[in-house]
Short mmCIF file of C-alpha atoms in Angstrom, two decimals:
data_model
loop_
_atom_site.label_atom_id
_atom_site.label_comp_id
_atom_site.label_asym_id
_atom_site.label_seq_id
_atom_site.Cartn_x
_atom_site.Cartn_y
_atom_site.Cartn_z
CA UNK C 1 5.00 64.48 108.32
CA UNK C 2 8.64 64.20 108.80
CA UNK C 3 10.38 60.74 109.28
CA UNK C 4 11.51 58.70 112.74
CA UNK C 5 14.87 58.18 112.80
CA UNK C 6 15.64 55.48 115.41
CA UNK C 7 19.48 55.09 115.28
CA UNK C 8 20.16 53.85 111.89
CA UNK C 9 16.41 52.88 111.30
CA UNK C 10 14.00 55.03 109.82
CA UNK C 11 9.96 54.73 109.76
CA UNK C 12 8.92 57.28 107.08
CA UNK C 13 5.89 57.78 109.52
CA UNK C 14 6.53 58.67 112.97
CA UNK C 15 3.67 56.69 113.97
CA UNK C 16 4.01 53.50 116.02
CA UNK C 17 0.82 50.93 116.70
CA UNK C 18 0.87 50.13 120.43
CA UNK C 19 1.28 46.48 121.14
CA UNK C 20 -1.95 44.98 122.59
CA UNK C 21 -1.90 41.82 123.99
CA UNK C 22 -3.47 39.32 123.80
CA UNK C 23 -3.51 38.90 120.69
CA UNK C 24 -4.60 41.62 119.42
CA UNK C 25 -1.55 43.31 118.10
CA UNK C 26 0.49 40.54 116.03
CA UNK C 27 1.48 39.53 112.59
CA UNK C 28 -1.65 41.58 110.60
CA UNK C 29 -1.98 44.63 112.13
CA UNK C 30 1.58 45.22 112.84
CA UNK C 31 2.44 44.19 109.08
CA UNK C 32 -0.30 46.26 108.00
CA UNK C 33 1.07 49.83 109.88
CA UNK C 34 4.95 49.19 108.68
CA UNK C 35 3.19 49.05 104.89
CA UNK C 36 2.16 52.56 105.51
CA UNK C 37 5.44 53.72 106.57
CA UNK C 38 4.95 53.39 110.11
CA UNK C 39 5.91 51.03 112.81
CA UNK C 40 3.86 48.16 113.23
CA UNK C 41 4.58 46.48 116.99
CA UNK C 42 3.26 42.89 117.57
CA UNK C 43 2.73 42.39 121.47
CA UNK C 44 4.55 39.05 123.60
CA UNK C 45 1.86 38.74 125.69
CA UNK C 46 0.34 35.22 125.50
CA UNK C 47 1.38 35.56 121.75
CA UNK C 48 0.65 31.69 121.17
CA UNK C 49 -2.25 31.21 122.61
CA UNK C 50 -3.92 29.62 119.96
CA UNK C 51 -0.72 27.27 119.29
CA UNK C 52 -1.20 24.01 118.80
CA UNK C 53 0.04 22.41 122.55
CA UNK C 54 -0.44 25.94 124.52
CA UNK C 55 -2.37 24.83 127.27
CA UNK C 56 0.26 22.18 127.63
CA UNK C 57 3.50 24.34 127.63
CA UNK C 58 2.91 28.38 127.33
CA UNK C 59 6.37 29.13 127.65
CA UNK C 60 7.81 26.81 124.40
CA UNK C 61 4.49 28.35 122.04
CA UNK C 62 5.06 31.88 122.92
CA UNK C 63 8.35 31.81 121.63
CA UNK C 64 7.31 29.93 118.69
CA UNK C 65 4.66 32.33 117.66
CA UNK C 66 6.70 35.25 118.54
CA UNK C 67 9.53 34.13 115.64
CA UNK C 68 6.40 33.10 113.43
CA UNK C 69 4.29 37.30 113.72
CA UNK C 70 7.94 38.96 113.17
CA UNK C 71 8.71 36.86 109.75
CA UNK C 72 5.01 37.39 108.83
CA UNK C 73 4.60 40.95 109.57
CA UNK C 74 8.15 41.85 107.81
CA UNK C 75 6.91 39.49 104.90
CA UNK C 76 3.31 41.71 104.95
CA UNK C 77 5.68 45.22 105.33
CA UNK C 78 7.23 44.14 102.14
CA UNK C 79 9.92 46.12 103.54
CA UNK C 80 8.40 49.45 104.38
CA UNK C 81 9.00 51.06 107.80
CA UNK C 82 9.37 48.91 110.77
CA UNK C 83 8.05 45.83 113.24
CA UNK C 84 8.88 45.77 116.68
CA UNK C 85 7.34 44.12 119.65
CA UNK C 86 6.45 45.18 123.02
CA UNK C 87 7.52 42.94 125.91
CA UNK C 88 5.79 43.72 129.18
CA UNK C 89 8.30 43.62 131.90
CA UNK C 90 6.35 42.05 134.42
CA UNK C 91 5.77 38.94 132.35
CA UNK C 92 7.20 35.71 133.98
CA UNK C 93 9.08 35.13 131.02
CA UNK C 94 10.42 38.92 129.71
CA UNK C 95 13.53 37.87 129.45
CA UNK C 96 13.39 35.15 127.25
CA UNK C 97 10.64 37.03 125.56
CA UNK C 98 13.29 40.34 124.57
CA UNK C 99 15.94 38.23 123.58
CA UNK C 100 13.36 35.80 121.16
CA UNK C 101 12.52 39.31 119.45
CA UNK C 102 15.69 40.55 118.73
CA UNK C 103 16.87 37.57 117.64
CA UNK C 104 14.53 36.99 115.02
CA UNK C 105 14.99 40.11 113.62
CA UNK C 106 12.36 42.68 115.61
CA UNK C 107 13.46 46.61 114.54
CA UNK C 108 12.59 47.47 117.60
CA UNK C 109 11.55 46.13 121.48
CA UNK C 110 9.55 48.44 123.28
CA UNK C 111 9.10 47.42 127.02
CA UNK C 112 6.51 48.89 129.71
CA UNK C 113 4.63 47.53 132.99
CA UNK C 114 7.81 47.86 134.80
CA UNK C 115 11.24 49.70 134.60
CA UNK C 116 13.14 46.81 131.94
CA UNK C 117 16.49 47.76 134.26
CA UNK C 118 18.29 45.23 131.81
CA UNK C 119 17.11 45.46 128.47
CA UNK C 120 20.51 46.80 127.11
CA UNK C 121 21.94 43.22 128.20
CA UNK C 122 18.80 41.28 126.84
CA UNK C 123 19.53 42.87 123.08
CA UNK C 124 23.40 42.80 122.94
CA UNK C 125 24.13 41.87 119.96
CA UNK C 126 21.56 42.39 117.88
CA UNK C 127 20.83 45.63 115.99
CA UNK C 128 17.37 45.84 117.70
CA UNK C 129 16.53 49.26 119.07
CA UNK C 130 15.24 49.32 122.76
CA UNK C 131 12.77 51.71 124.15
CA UNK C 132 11.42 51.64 127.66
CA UNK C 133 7.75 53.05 128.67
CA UNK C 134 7.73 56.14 131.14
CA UNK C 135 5.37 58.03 132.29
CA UNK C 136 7.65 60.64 134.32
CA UNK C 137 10.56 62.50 134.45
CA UNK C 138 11.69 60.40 137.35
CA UNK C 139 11.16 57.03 135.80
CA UNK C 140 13.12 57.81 132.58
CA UNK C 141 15.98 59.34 134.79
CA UNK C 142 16.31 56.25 136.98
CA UNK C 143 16.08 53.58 133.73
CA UNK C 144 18.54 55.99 131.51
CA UNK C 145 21.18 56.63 134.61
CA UNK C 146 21.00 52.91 135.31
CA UNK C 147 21.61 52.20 131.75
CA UNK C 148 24.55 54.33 131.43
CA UNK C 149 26.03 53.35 134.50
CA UNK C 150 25.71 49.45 133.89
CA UNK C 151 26.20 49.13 130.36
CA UNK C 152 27.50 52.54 129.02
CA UNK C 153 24.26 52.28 126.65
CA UNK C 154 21.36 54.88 126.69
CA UNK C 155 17.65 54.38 125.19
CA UNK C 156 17.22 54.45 121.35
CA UNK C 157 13.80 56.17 121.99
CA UNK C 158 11.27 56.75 124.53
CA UNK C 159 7.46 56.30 124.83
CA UNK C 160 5.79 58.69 126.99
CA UNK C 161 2.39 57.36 128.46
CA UNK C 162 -0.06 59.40 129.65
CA UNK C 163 -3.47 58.70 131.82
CA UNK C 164 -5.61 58.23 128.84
CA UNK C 165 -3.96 55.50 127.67
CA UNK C 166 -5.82 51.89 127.19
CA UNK C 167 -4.84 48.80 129.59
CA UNK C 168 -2.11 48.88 131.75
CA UNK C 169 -1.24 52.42 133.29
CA UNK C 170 1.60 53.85 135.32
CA UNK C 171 -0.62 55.89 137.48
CA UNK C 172 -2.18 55.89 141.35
CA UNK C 173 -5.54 55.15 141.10
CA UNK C 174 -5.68 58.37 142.85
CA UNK C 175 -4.11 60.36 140.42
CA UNK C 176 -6.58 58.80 138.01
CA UNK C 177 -9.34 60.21 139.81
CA UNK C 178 -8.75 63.67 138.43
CA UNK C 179 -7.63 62.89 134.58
CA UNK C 180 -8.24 66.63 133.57
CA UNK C 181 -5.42 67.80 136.16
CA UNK C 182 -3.81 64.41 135.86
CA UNK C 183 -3.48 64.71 131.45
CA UNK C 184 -2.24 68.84 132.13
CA UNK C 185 0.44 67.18 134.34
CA UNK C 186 1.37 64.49 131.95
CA UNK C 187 2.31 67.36 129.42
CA UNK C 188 4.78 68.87 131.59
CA UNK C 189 6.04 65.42 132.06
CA UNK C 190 7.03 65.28 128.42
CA UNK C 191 8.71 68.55 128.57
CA UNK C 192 10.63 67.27 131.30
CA UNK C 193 11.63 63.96 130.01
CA UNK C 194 12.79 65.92 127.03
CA UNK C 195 15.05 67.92 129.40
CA UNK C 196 15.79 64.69 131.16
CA UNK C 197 16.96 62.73 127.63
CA UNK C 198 19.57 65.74 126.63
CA UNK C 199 22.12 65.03 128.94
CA UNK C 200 22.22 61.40 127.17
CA UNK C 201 22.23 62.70 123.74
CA UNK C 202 24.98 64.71 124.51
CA UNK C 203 27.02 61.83 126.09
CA UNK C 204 26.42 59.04 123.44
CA UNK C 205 26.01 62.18 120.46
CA UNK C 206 22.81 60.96 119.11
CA UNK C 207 19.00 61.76 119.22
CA UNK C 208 16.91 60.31 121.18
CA UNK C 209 13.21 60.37 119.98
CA UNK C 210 10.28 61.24 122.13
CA UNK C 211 7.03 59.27 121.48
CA UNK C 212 3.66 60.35 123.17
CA UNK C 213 1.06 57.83 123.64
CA UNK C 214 -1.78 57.68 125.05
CA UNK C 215 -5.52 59.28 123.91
CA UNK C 216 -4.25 60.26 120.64
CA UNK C 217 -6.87 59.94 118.43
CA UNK C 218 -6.37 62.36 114.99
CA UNK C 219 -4.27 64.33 113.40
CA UNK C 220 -5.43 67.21 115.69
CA UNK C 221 -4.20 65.73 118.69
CA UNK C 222 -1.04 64.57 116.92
CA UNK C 223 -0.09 67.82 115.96
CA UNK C 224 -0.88 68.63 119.57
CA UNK C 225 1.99 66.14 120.79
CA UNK C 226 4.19 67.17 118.16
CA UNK C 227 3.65 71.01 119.65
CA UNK C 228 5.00 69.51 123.08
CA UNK C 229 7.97 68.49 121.80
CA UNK C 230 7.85 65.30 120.81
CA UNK C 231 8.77 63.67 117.53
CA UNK C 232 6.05 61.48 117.00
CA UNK C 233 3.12 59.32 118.35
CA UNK C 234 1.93 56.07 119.59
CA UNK C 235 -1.41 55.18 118.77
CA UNK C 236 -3.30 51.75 120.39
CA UNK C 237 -7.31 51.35 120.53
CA UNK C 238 -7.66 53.34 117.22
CA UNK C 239 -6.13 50.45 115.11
CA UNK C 240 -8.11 48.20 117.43
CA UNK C 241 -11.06 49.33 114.36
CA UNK C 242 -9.56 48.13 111.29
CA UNK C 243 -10.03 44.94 109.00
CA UNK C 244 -6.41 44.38 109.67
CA UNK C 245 -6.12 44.03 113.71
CA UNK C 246 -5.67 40.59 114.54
CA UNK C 247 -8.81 39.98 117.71
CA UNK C 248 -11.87 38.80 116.85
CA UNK C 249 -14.92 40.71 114.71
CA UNK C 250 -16.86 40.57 117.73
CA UNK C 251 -13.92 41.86 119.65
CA UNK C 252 -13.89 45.28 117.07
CA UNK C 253 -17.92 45.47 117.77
CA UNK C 254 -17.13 45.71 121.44
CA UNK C 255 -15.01 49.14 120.42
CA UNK C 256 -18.00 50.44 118.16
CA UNK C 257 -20.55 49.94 120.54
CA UNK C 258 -18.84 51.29 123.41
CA UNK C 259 -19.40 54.40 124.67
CA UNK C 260 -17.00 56.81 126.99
CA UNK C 261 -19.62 55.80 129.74
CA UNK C 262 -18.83 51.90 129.45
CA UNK C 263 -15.33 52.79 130.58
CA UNK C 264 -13.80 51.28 133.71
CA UNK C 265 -10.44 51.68 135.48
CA UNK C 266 -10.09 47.79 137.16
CA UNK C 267 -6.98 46.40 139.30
CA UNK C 268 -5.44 43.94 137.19
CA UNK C 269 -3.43 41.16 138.64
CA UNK C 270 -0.17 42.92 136.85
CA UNK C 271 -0.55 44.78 139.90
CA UNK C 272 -1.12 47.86 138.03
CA UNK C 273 -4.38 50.18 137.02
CA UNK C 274 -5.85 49.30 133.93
CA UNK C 275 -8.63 50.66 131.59
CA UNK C 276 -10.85 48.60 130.14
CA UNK C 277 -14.93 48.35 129.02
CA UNK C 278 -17.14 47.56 132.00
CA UNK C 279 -18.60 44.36 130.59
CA UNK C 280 -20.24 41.28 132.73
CA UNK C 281 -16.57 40.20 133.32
CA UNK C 282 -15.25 43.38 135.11
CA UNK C 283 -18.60 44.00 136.76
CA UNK C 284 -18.37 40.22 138.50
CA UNK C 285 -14.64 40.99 139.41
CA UNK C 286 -15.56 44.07 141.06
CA UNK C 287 -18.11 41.88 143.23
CA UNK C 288 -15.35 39.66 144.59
CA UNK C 289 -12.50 37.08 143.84
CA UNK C 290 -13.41 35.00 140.67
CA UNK C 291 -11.55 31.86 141.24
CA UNK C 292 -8.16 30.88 139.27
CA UNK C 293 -8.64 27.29 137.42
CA UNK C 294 -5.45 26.89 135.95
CA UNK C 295 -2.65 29.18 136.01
CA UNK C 296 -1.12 30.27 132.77
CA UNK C 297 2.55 31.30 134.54
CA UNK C 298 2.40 34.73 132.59
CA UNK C 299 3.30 37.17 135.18
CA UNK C 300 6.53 36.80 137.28
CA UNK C 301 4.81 37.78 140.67
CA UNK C 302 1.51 36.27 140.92
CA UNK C 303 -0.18 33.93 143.17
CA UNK C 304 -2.64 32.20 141.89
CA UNK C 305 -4.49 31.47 145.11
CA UNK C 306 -4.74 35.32 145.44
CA UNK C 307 -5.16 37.32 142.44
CA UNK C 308 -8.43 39.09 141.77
CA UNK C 309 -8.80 36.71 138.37
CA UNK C 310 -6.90 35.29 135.90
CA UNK C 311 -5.56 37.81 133.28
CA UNK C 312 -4.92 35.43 131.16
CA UNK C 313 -7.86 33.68 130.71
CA UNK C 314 -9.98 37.01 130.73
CA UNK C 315 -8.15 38.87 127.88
CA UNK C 316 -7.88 34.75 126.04
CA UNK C 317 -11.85 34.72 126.04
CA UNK C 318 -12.12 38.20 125.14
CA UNK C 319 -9.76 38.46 121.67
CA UNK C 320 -11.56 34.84 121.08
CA UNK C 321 -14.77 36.80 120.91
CA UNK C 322 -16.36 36.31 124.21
CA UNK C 323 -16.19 40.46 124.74
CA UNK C 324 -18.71 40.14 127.79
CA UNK C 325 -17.25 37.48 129.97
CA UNK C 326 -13.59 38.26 129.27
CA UNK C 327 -11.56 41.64 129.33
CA UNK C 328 -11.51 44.01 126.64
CA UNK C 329 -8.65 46.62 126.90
CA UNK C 330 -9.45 50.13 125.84
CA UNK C 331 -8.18 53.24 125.69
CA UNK C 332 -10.05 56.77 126.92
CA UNK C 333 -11.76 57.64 123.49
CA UNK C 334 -13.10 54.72 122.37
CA UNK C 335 -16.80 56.29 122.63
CA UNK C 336 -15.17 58.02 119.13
CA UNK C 337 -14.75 55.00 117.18
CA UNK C 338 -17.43 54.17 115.45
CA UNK C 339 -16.22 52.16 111.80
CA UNK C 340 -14.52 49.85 111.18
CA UNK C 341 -11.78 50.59 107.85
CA UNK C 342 -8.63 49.88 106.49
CA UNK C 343 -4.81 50.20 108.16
CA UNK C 344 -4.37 51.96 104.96
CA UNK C 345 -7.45 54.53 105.21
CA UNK C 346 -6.64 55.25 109.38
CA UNK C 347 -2.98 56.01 108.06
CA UNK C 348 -4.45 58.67 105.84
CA UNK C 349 -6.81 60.47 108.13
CA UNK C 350 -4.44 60.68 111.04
CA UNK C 351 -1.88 62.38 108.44
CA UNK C 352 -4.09 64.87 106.55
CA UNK C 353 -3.37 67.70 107.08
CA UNK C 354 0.27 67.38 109.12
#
């Protein structure tokens, strides 16, 4: 497989781990993938929830643990590929969260659930490498105008999501619905978005590397993305299966009993669709409200007096090991997992052959 070259950085694997929050994509996992030559990302999400004083002050421990993953996973790398961290744009505290990263050395911040309209400002500085999550043409053409416009900057890469991606998604419900016509859209999205990006590479005389994500699950389908166009591949729920990942063992049993009929798309309180196992949890949120608690202050717009349940709490209780009364993320073939092995071993099988 040929390299990722991300500006001056290079990933001998063009394979990056989605970031899964919470806590199931930090210091472990992501070390483990930039070992292999790939790029290991740690998600911001609640990152410190098991901090000593979190319940008292959220904001202070997530910044805390988010300095502590980076130095462990680079220290785990020992040097090979890269670490980055994905910063969902709707948290209450992105901001803060972006520039933390950067300046504690991420390779990369990769930033979805929103458009990240000033990420270019958040990382000034620093020789991080920003990438913002699309899922159209449209998207990427309003984030990489805006960029260009406001801070004569354009994207170091892009990830391209598509509908069979686990957690949040950047789809209608609607369009959902149909995820055969919805997935033969998607792939005329990337072509698109690769037409889209040119314009920028031309300007700023650089590449600008297309990842697809979403549903990827071997080399088969990798090769498949790479067919499209793009230069390499996120992969989430698949590394979700390995000694390495960072939630619970009871957590990874959740993914190896699943099947593709457990599978549920819920409204999360991000305000977005999400995909997740249909467990006790989802099936008593689907009944009606379940009652906020205590509120966390994760997400920038949320009321906690309205919200359909706390997201924090439910994915807390669920990477904890509580996989039936909290929320377990997933993405659309985890009915195909069914071992658990090594960072080292997935690495292998998802190359062989490419």
């Amino acid at each position: 497989m040929k390299e990722l070259r991300i500006g001056n950085k290079t990933a001998p694997l063009p394979i990056i781990q989605g970031g899964m929050g919470v806590g199931v994509s930090r210091s472990s996992l992501a070390g483990a993938v930039a070992a292999e030559g790939g790029i290991g990302v740690i998600s911001s999400a609640q990152i410190g929830y098991d901090e000593d004083g979190f319940e008292q002050n959220q904001a202070v421990c997530n910044l805390a643990a988010i300095r502590k993953h980076i130095a462990k996973a680079k220290e785990i790398s020992g040097g090979n590929g890269l670490i980055g961290v994905n910063v969902m744009t709707a948290l209450k505290h992105y901001r803060e969260h972006v520039r933390e990263s950067a300046a504690a050395g991420a390779d990369v911040v990769i930033c979805g659930a929103g458009l990240p309209v000033d990420l270019p400002e958040l990382t000034a500085g620093y020789d991080t490498k920003i990438a913002p999550i699309v899922s159209s043409a449209r998207a990427c053409n309003i984030i990489l105008k805006m960029w260009d416009h406001k801070y004569n900057k354009t994207a170091d890469f892009l990830v391209v999501e598509g509908p069979l991606a686990g957690g949040h998604l950047g789809f209608s419900l609607e369009e959902l619905q149909d995820l055969n016509e919805c997935v033969k859209n998607q792939e005329d999205e990337i072509k698109a978005i690769i037409a889209v990006k040119k314009q920028y590479e031309e300007k700023y005389d650089r590449q600008i590397p297309v990842i697809a994500a979403g549903g990827i699950y071997d080399h088969t389908d990798i090769e498949h993305a790479l067919s499209l166009g793009a230069d390499g591949v996120q992969i989430a729920s698949r590394f979700v299966a390995t000694y390495e990942c960072d939630a619970s063992d009871a957590y990874k049993q959740a993914y190896l009993n699943a099947k593709e009929a457990d599978i549920q798309i819920i409204k999360s309180p991000v305000g977005m669709p999400g995909r997740a196992l249909c467990n006790s949890f989802v099936k008593k949120s689907m009944e009606g409200r379940i009652p906020v608690s205590k509120c966390y202050k994760c997400l920038e717009k949320c009321n906690p007096s309205q919200i359909p349940y706390c997201i924090t709490q439910a994915l807390i209780d669920a990477v904890k090991g509580d996989v039936e009364n909290g929320l377990v993320f997933c993405g659309a073939n985890i009915g195909k997992i069914n071992r658990i092995i090594s960072v080292h071993e997935l690495i292998k099988e998802l190359t062989e052959n490419i």
